[in-house]
Every structure is written in C-alpha cells, then in structure tokens.
Amino acid sequence: MLPSLKNLEYLVTLSKYLNFSKAAKACFVSQSTLSAGITKLEQDLDACLVERSNKSVKFTKIGLSVVNQANIVIHSTKDLIDVTKVDFFHSHITIGIIPTISAYLLPNFINNLKVAYPKLKLTFIEDKSEVLLKKIQTMEIDFAIFAFPYDIPNNIETYTIFKDPLLFIHHKGRKQSNVKQQELLLLEQGNCLRDQIISSCKIKKNQISDCSCSSLATLIAMVNMNSGVSLLPKMAIQQNILTPYPDIQINKNTLAQASRDIGIIYRKKNSQAKNILKTAKLIQCPF
Amino acid sequence: MLPSLKNLEYLVTLSKYLNFSKAAKACFVSQSTLSAGITKLEQDLDACLVERSNKSVKFTKIGLSVVNQANIVIHSTKDLIDVTKVDFFHSHITIGIIPTISAYLLPNFINNLKVAYPKLKLTFIEDKSEVLLKKIQTMEIDFAIFAFPYDIPNNIETYTIFKDPLLFIHHKGRKQSNVKQQELLLLEQGNCLRDQIISSCKIKKNQISDCSCSSLATLIAMVNMNSGVSLLPKMAIQQNILTPYPDIQINKNTLAQASRDIGIIYRKKNSQAKNILKTAKLIQCPF
DNA sequence: GATTAACTATCGTAAAATACGATTATTATA
DNA sequence: TATAATAATCGTATTTTACGATAGTTAATC
C-alpha cells in the first residue's frame, strides 16, 4: 500500500532526532501519534525501518534508504505547491488577435507590456475571429483582442476598450455621395470587419461588390483604382496606411457613426480573469 | 496544506480520461469520491486546476503543471516502495571477523559466497571481539564471525558452527609433559583466544609467561625458539602455519579437549536474521 | 420549447484513519 | 530496589474518506 506523506514526514523527523518524543514535538503531534505513524508506515511498506528500544532508536539499512527516498518525495511534493504559485505576470501567455487590428495595436501594446511586466513572456496568434474563439474554448490562448459586435457564446466574457470609427474612403475623382449598386468593396466572408460594416451601416445586399478582398491592403489598392468604395478602421488610417495612395479621399460624413468596438474576449471561468483584465488595460487606443 | 497522494493520483488519472466518471472507474472509486478528491486537492493547493462543465473537462495551465509534478511525486513514492524490496543477497553487507580466524576461514567462505550469492557485495572488518561487538550494536556490521566462549550481551544472538580444537605446541627438544611456571605463551590481553585458552584448559596464573604476543605468528616464532609452549587453533595448523617451523611439535594429548567454538553473532532484532543465518551456513570448517 | 443524454456537484450517512491523553511495559542507571 | 527515560498500547474523540442517491447543468434532439 502507498505510504502517507505525513508518516513519511514523521519518519524523516525521527531520523533527525532519533527519539520518538522529541520528533513528535517537532512534528507538533503526540508521541503516541508519531509512534503509531511509524508503525503504520512499516506496515504499509512491509519492512522494518527502525529498531526501537527504551535507550536508542536505530534505523535499519532499509530505514535509511527510505528516509532518503522520503526526502525526495516530500521535496517534490513541496515543489508541487510551488508550481501552483507561479505568478501570471511571470509566466508565458498566448494572446489571439485578428488581422484587422494586429498591425495597428500590437507595437504599442507589446511595448506597454514590456514596461509594465518585464517578466511576462508573450506569444501572439493572428487569425480570424472564428478560429480564435475556438482556441479560447480549448484554452490554447489566454485571451484574444477582438472587434465587436461579434456573436459571443455565453461562456465567454467580453471587455470593450475603445470605439474604432469606420471611415468612408473613395477615389478623389468620385463625385456622388451615395453608394451605388455593386460599389462597396468588403473583405471576404468570415472576416468580422465585413459583417461589422454591413450591420453598422445598414448596407443593402445589392450595394456590395461581387469582388471581395482578403486583406485591407488589397482593398485599399482597389479603392485607389476606383474599383469601388469602402470603409476603413480609423486605427488603420491613423497608421498612415493611406499615405502611399494620395488619390484616396476620406469622407468623414458619409455613412457616419459607423464603427466597431475593440476589446478582448476570455473564458468566463478563467481563474486568471483579473490578471487578463489588468493586461488588457495596457491596450491603448492609437488615436 | 500538503496534498494527499491519493488525490494526486485522482488528478493524474483525470488528466488521462478527461472525464470524471471514467477516471473514477479507473481509480476504482465512485464518481463522487473522485470529484470530491479533485475539489479537495484544489483547496489544498489553493489553485484552480481543472475547469469542469457537463460537456468537457479542461486542465488549466497550473493544472497541467501540477499533473506533471504529481507524476514525479507518485513515481518517487513508488520508488520508495522498491527501496524496501531490496533483497539481502543483492545488497552490500559488512561482516566482522576476529584475526585469529580470519586468514583460515575467509578464503573459503568468500568463495562459497561468490558461488551461492554472486550479487552480494561484501566488506570485511577485522578487529578484536570487543570492537566488533560494539559495531554490531551500532549496526555498522551485519554480523561477525566470532570465537566462543565470549561474554555476549543478551540483545545479541549467537550461532555456533563448529568446534575448533586448541592443540598444544612445543619445541621438539622439550621433554617434560606438564606445563612449567611462566612457560605458557599467550596472545595479549583483550584477545579472545587468550581467555578461551585460559578457561578451556584451567590454566593457573603462574603458568602464564610474562611475555605476550600480539599475533599468532609471533607466538609461533617464540615457541620455535623454545621460549615457551602454547596452544594453537587447529584451523591455523591446518593452514600449514607450522610448515616453516619444523622444530615445533604438536602434542595432541596434553591439555586435551581444549577447544574454542567458531560461530557468528548478530543482533537479535535484526530483521534479516534469517538471511544472516543462511549466509553463515556457508562458513566451512576447514578440517 | 420540452425532452433526453451526458455530465459534474452536492448531500447525508457509514466506515476508516488519525490523533490524543493516559497508561503500561521495558530497561538502563542510580 | 527505585528511578528515569522511553516506546508501545488502549480507549475515545475527531477528522477524513468513501459511497449511493440525487440535484443541477448544458448541449443536442425531437
């Protein structure tokens, strides 16, 4: 039978004092308890560990080996407690982030993290909202930087940090102010920004162009060619994403008040929720 | 608080099955017991280890670390059980032996041991009976090869193997048959053979020579010079110890029936007593 | 939207382990 | 022979552990 840790501790203490009463005192138990513990241990291990007389306590060879091994067991158990005391800010965390945010937020965020929590090790995973959501569920990532609105399951918590306006962009040669049929360029299906633009601006289906882009860069290039109009997150524009395209104009009034929310998601049951929020507070609005 | 080994095993099993009911079955306990065990473990460690839902069991990072460390603890506990299962005949034992026996008995004994128990490692300690007795008490040696009679404390067990006759030796030029005053050469005080000769032969004090020897070799040399007479263990003579001394004669009749007993001593409480006796049975009478 | 199936948590009770204090037993020493 | 030191044992109280039954939760199905 497996020995109990407590009895192993009794044995180790006894090996130091070689006296049941003194060892018992050191273990904060009665002499009879320690005596019974040692006896129990010998039964569990089916071995004679200690030879007692009223004048001396002698450990057998096996007893001494058991003391050595017991020390290993006790120390590795204490290590086990240490393992649980790892501080979040001294550990390694994995953060998900969607591509339409990543480039505009991360540089500053990483910087802030390095300053605030220099021991925190980071891994970023950039993927679509849907994929990140799954990885949150499977605990592959600790939290994800998301854009809302997004349909969030109710075991996931959200925390919004700031509002990111979506600004109307078009070629400077374009004169009309309303969006024509098939004119609105959007990212591909499955990209949350696409859906957010549609819901935020009450877009009609027939206004959306047949052609869709897999990245903002492509989309901007197409607007620059006057293949259509679109909306861009303010944080992207702020990052001078339009500098190479002097022919694109930003119209702050058309489709006004369109916006998405930037924030994080994490599992409601995550025991590190507080620390995750502390971490998320270092995400800065770039404008 | 220190976690219990059992609960650690529950956790490790749970990490394999990721299902409380199945893990419980594998541990041969009820689902409620395993559930309570995991909860208790989390309390003991003051950490969230597992996130349960009706649909899945997920280990937290800390939970996974604890599983790893728990494996170490459990395995080192099982090693501890192995430690107690060390077979006497695969271990290292230390045997005491007195000098007046050593040379005549050991070569054969060691040979027998090597054949019977090839894995048994041996250390021999050669010293006076008194010293060996102390080392038996302190468990420095497992048993000792002794010559009797000897005053043995009653926590020590004796086991006699054979009788070793003590033979009268004298210079061949010597004519008389009784032992004169100051004629009997003996080993120094403290050597058990001295006392055994005195008690076995009812020697009178005035028969003992003033001169005493510290080894049998010296004693024989003195007999060879006709400085006195003495008694020699038969096992020594058998070993051709007298071959270099053709002037010494052995008188088998004088002081006849003088003898010592050869055997072993060991602590009564020694849990390996049976194996010690098995070992001792390989000590052979050399004649 | 009710039902089912697959889960884990919880509750009450029974059994087992553990602890304690007092006592007994042993033995070396004064 | 008495004393002092020490470990074992005994009876009782407490704590822990285990179990079965039940409740509670949630995703999937009808």
XYZ file of C-alpha atoms in Angstrom, chain B residues 54-207:
154
model
C -21.068 18.896 -18.297
C -19.508 18.688 -21.715
C -15.794 18.784 -21.116
C -13.018 18.687 -18.565
C -10.231 21.146 -19.226
C -6.997 21.439 -17.310
C -5.674 24.898 -16.606
C -2.018 25.674 -17.193
C -1.421 25.307 -13.491
C -3.424 22.087 -13.545
C -1.162 20.669 -16.228
C 1.952 21.680 -14.315
C 0.525 20.040 -11.229
C -0.135 16.847 -13.185
C 3.480 16.779 -14.312
C 4.799 17.357 -10.839
C 2.278 14.907 -9.377
C 3.683 12.228 -11.640
C 7.096 12.889 -10.184
C 5.712 12.641 -6.664
C 3.838 9.426 -7.372
C 6.758 7.782 -9.098
C 9.190 8.720 -6.383
C 6.755 7.271 -3.868
C 6.691 4.037 -5.796
C 10.479 4.076 -5.932
C 10.317 4.304 -2.174
C 8.450 1.036 -2.072
C 11.041 -0.505 -4.365
C 13.753 0.627 -1.993
C 12.265 -1.586 0.705
C 12.186 -4.571 -1.582
C 15.955 -4.771 -1.913
C 16.931 -8.366 -1.414
C 19.568 -9.059 1.210
C 21.502 -11.177 -1.267
C 21.599 -8.325 -3.756
C 22.759 -5.754 -1.263
C 26.012 -4.801 0.410
C 26.767 -6.353 3.762
C 29.583 -5.825 6.199
C 30.958 -8.740 8.152
C 33.219 -8.550 11.165
C 35.814 -11.211 11.895
C 38.498 -11.673 14.529
C 42.123 -12.001 13.410
C 42.691 -15.467 14.862
C 40.053 -16.821 12.497
C 40.245 -14.526 9.518
C 43.067 -15.986 7.473
C 41.966 -19.575 7.950
C 38.304 -19.226 7.191
C 37.797 -16.280 4.882
C 39.261 -17.530 1.602
C 36.935 -20.480 1.503
C 33.962 -18.558 2.902
C 34.286 -15.781 0.348
C 34.493 -18.336 -2.386
C 31.333 -20.060 -1.214
C 29.523 -16.725 -1.037
C 30.543 -15.786 -4.546
C 29.154 -19.043 -5.853
C 25.920 -19.023 -3.849
C 25.131 -15.296 -3.982
C 27.069 -13.695 -6.829
C 25.269 -10.370 -6.416
C 26.075 -9.980 -2.751
C 28.692 -7.297 -2.116
C 30.964 -7.840 0.860
C 33.113 -5.817 3.188
C 35.119 -7.499 5.924
C 36.245 -5.721 9.049
C 38.949 -7.446 11.045
C 39.228 -6.432 14.654
C 39.119 -7.588 18.262
C 35.914 -9.160 19.570
C 35.201 -6.209 21.810
C 35.336 -3.735 18.932
C 33.254 -5.927 16.666
C 30.616 -6.310 19.345
C 30.218 -2.540 19.509
C 29.959 -2.308 15.751
C 27.219 -4.938 15.823
C 25.347 -2.820 18.329
C 25.671 0.321 16.244
C 24.690 -1.660 13.154
C 27.938 -0.807 11.409
C 28.343 -4.504 10.690
C 25.627 -7.002 9.941
C 27.178 -9.961 11.736
C 30.557 -11.070 12.993
C 32.447 -14.313 12.917
C 33.415 -14.956 16.496
C 35.106 -17.479 18.702
C 33.300 -18.642 21.825
C 33.083 -18.710 24.745
C 32.701 -14.971 24.920
C 30.560 -12.844 27.153
C 27.684 -11.891 24.843
C 25.047 -9.256 25.793
C 21.561 -10.639 25.640
C 20.383 -8.479 22.776
C 22.886 -10.357 20.645
C 22.194 -13.780 19.231
C 24.887 -16.386 18.706
C 25.035 -19.301 16.330
C 27.816 -21.856 16.644
C 29.085 -23.552 13.514
C 31.876 -25.885 14.544
C 34.338 -26.710 17.268
C 37.960 -25.696 16.761
C 40.326 -27.775 18.899
C 43.256 -25.961 20.518
C 46.400 -28.025 20.095
C 49.423 -27.966 22.360
C 52.643 -26.971 20.621
C 56.201 -27.070 21.953
C 59.785 -27.228 20.775
C 60.803 -30.750 19.776
C 63.732 -30.600 22.241
C 61.326 -30.252 25.146
C 60.965 -33.470 27.227
C 58.593 -32.908 30.151
C 54.851 -33.248 29.633
C 53.446 -30.770 32.207
C 53.460 -27.018 31.762
C 56.059 -25.318 33.925
C 55.761 -21.937 35.637
C 55.903 -18.923 33.301
C 56.081 -21.260 30.362
C 52.738 -20.744 28.605
C 52.864 -18.145 25.860
C 49.577 -16.400 25.118
C 48.282 -13.558 22.986
C 47.906 -10.145 24.553
C 45.110 -9.155 26.872
C 41.907 -8.415 25.022
C 42.420 -11.154 22.526
C 39.645 -13.647 22.980
C 41.844 -16.632 22.189
C 43.897 -15.864 25.304
C 40.864 -16.043 27.546
C 39.479 -19.069 25.775
C 42.715 -20.989 26.345
C 42.798 -19.994 29.996
C 39.212 -21.059 30.605
C 39.277 -24.144 28.420
C 42.418 -25.614 29.984
C 42.087 -24.469 33.575
C 45.412 -22.713 33.366
C 46.880 -21.389 36.590
C 48.022 -17.793 36.532
C 51.602 -18.632 37.401
C 51.895 -20.888 34.366
